[in-house]
Coordinates of C-alpha atoms in Angstrom, one line a residue:
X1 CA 56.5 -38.7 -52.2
X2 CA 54.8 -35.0 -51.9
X3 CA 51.4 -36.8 -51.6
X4 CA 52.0 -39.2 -49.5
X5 CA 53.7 -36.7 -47.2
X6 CA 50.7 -34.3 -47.5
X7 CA 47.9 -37.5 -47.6
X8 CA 49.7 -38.3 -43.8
X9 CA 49.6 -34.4 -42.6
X10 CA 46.0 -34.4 -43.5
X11 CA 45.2 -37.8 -41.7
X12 CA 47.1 -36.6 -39.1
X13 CA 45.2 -33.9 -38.5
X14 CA 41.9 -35.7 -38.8
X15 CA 42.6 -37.9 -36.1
X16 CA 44.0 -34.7 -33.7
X17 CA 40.6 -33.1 -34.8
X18 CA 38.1 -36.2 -33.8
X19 CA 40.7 -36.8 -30.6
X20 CA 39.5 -33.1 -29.6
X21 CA 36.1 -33.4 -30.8
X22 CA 36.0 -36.3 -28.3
X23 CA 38.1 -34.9 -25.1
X24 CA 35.4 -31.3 -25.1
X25 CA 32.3 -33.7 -25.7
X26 CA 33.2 -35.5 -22.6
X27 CA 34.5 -32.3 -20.7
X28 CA 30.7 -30.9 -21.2
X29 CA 28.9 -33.9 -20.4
X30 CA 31.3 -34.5 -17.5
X31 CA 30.5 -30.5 -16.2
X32 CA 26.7 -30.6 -17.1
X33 CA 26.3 -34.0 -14.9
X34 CA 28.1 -32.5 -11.8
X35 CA 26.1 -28.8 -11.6
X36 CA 22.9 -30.1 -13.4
X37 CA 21.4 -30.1 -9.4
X38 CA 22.6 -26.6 -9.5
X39 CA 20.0 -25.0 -11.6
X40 CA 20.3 -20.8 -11.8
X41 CA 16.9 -19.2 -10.9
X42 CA 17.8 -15.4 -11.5
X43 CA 14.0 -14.5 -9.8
X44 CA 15.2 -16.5 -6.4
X45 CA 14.5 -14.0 -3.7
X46 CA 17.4 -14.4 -1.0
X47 CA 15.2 -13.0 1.6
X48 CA 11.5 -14.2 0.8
X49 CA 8.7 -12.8 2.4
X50 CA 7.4 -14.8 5.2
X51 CA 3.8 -15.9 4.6
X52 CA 3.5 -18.3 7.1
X53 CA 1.9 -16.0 10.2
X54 CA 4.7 -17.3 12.0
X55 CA 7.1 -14.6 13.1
X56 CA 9.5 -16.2 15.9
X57 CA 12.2 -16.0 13.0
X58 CA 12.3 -12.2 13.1
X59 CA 12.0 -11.8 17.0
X60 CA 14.1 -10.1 19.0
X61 CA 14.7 -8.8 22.4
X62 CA 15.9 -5.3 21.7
X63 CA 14.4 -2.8 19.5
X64 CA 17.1 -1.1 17.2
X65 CA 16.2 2.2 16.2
X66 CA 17.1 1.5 12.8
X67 CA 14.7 -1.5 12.3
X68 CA 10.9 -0.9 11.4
X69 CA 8.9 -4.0 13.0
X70 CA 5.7 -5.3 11.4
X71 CA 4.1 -6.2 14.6
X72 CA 5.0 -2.9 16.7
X73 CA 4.8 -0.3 14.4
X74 CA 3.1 -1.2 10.9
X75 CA 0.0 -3.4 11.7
X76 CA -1.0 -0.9 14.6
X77 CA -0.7 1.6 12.1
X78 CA -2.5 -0.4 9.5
X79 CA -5.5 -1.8 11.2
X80 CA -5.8 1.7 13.0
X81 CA -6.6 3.7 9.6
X82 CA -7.5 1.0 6.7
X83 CA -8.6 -2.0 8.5
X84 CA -12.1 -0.7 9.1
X85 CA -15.6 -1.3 8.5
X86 CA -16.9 0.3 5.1
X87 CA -13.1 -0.1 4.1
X88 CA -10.9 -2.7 4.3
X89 CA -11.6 -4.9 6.9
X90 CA -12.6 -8.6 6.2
X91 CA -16.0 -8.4 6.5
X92 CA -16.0 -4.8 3.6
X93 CA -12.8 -6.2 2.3
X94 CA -13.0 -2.9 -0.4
X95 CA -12.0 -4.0 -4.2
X96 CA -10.8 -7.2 -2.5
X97 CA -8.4 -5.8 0.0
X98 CA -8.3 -7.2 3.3
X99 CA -5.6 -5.4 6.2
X100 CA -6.1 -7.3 9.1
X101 CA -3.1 -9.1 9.4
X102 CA 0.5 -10.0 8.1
X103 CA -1.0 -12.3 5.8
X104 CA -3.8 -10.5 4.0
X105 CA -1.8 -7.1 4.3
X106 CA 1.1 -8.8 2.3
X107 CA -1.2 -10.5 -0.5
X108 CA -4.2 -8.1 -0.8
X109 CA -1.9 -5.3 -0.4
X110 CA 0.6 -6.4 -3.4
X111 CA 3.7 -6.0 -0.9
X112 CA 6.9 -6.5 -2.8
X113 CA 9.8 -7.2 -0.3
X114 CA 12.7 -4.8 -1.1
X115 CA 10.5 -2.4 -3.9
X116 CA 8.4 0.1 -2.1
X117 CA 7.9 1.9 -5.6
X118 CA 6.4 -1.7 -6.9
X119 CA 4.0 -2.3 -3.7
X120 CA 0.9 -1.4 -4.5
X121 CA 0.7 -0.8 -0.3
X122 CA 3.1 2.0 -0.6
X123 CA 1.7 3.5 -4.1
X124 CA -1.9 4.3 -2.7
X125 CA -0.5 5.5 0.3
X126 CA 1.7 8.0 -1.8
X127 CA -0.8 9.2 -4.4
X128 CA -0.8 12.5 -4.9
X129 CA -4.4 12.1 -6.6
X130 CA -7.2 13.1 -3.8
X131 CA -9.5 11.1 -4.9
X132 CA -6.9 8.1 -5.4
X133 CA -5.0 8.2 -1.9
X134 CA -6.0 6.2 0.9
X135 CA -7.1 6.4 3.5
X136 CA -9.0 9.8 1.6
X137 CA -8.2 13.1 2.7
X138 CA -8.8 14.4 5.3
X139 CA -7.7 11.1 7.1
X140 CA -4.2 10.4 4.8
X141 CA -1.1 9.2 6.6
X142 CA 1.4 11.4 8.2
X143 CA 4.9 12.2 6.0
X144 CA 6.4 10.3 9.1
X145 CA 3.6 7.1 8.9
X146 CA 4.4 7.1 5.2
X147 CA 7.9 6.6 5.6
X148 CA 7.4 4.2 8.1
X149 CA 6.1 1.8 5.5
X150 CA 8.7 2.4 3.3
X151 CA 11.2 1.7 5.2
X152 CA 9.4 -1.6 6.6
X153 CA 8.9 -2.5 3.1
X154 CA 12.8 -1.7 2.2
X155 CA 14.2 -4.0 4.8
X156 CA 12.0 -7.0 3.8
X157 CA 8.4 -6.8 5.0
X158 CA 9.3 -8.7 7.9
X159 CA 6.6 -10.0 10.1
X160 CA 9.0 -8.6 12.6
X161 CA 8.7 -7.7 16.6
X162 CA 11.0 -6.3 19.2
X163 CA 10.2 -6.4 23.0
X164 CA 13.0 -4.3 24.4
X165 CA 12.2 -6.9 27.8
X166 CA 9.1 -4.5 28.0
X167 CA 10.3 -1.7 30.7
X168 CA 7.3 -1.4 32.8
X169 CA 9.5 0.2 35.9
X170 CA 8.4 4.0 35.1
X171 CA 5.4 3.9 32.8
X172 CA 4.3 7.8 31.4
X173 CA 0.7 9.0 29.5
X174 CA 3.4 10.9 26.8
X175 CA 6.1 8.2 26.7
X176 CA 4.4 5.2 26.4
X177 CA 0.9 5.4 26.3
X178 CA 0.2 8.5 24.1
X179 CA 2.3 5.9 21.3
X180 CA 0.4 3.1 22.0
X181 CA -3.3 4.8 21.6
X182 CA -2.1 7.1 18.5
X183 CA -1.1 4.1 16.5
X184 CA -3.7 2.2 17.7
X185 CA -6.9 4.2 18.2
X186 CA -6.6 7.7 16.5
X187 CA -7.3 6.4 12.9
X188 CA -10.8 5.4 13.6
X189 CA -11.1 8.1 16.4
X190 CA -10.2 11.2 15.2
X191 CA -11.7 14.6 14.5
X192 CA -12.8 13.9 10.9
X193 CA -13.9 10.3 11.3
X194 CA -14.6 9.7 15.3
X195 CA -15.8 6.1 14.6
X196 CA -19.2 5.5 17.1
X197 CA -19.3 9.4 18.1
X198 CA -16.2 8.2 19.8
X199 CA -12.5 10.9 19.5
X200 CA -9.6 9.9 21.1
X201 CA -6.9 12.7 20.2
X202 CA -5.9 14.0 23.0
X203 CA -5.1 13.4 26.9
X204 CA -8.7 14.5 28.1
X205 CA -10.7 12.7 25.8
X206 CA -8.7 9.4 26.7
X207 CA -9.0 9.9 30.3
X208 CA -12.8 10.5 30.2
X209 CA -12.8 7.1 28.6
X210 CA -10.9 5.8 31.8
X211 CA -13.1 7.3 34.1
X212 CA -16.2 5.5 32.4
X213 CA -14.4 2.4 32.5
X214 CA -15.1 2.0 28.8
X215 CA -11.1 2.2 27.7
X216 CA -10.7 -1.0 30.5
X217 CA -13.6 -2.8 29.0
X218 CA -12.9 -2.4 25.2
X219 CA -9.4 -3.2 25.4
X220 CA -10.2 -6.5 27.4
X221 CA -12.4 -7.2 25.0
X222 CA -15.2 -7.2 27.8
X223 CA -19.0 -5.3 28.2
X224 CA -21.4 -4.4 26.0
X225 CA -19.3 -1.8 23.8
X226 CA -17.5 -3.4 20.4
X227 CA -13.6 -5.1 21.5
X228 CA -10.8 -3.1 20.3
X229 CA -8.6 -2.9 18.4
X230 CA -11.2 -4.5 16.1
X231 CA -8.2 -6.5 14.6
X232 CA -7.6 -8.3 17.8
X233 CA -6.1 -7.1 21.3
X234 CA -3.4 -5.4 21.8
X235 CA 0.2 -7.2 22.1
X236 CA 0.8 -8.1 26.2
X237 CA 3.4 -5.3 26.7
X238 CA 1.4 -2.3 25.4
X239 CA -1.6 -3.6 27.7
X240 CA 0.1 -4.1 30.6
X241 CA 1.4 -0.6 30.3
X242 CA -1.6 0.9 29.7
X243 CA -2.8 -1.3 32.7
X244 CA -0.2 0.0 35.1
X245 CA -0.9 3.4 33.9
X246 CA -4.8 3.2 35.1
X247 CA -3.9 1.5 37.8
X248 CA -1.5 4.6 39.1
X249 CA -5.0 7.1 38.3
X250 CA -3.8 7.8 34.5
X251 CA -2.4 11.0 34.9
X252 CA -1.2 13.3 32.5
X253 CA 2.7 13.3 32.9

């Protein structure tokens, strides 16, 4: 009677077994067939960068002061002191780096969206190395240039723009077009590398290049004289500005 007793235990307990077995093997297949279209990618980038050229995405009509934009403030910045001849424009692209544009600047330049440390944009720009650091001394970025890059690079490496509606109503050499030409001009056109014998640091040395007409013709892309900005013109809103500001006799207020 004690072996039959324990002879049904154990073939009870078989069957509770192989019933178990069977319930969690069709509890896994059922789970793996419902999220199997749901594959986990830990190296999925929630904001990727944007390597289309197409920036109407990151537009905007008002320029927050806590936002760095690609368009206003980093390729100006960029094309003005490494996008040059004997450097990195396309036609010396220098060790195969090419920052002319969103594009090139973001592949050529090793950008990493979110890791200014891992950008290899950012590292040569920080190098404490003189003979490492570009642009090359005595032409290196500015502490506040610098940072401006970082930042840009921190929140994304947008190819971003603001236009602030453009406020043309009271247009100023120190408030708006001082900005425009020192991002724009004074990498090329400074006292240590015044690209064609030309220097464009100050108020006097711009309006000379008024009163020659050579400023109008260059920026329209126009005359005998090379078209600047050599990367392309200069976005509608900072022209007109410096348009109206001619156009008024440039002065110096």
């Amino acid at each position: 009677m004690i072996v039959e007793n324990f002879k049904f235990a154990a073939h009870y307990l078989y069957m509770k077994f192989k019933f178990l077995l069977l319930v969690s093997a069709f509890v896994s297949l059922f789970l793996f067939e419902n999220c199997k279209h749901q594959p986990v990618d830990d190296n999925v980038n929630p904001d990727p960068i944007d390597t289309t050229g197409n920036n109407n995405n990151h537009n905007s009509d008002t320029c927050s002061p806590d936002t760095v934009y690609f368009v206003n403030e980093i390729l100006p910045l960029i094309q003005s002191n490494c996008a040059q001849s004997g450097c990195h424009d396309a036609a010396s692209h220098k060790e195969g780096v090419i920052l002319t544009d969103y594009n090139k600047i973001i592949s050529t330049g090793k950008v990493k969206a979110g890791n200014p440390g891992g950008s290899d944009l950012y590292e040569v720009i920080t190098e404490t190395d003189p003979d490492k650091v570009m642009p090359p001394p005595p032409a290196s970025l500015t502490t506040e240039q610098k940072n401006a890059i970082r930042i840009w690079i921190q929140q994304g490496a947008k190819n971003n723009k603001c236009t602030n509606g453009c406020d043309t109503t009271s247009v100023t050499f120190t408030g708006d077009v001082w900005p425009i030409v020192n991002a724009t001009c004074t990498g090329c056109h400074n006292n240590t590398s015044a690209s064609g014998g030309v220097k464009i640091t100050n108020y006097a040395e711009i309006k000379s290049l008024v009163d020659s007409k050579t400023l109008q013709n260059v920026l329209s892309r126009q005359g005998p004289k090379s078209p600047m900005p050599p990367g392309g013109p200069l976005e509608t809103c900072a022209s007109n500005k410096i348009r109206i500001w001619i156009n008024a006799g440039a002065p110096n207020n």
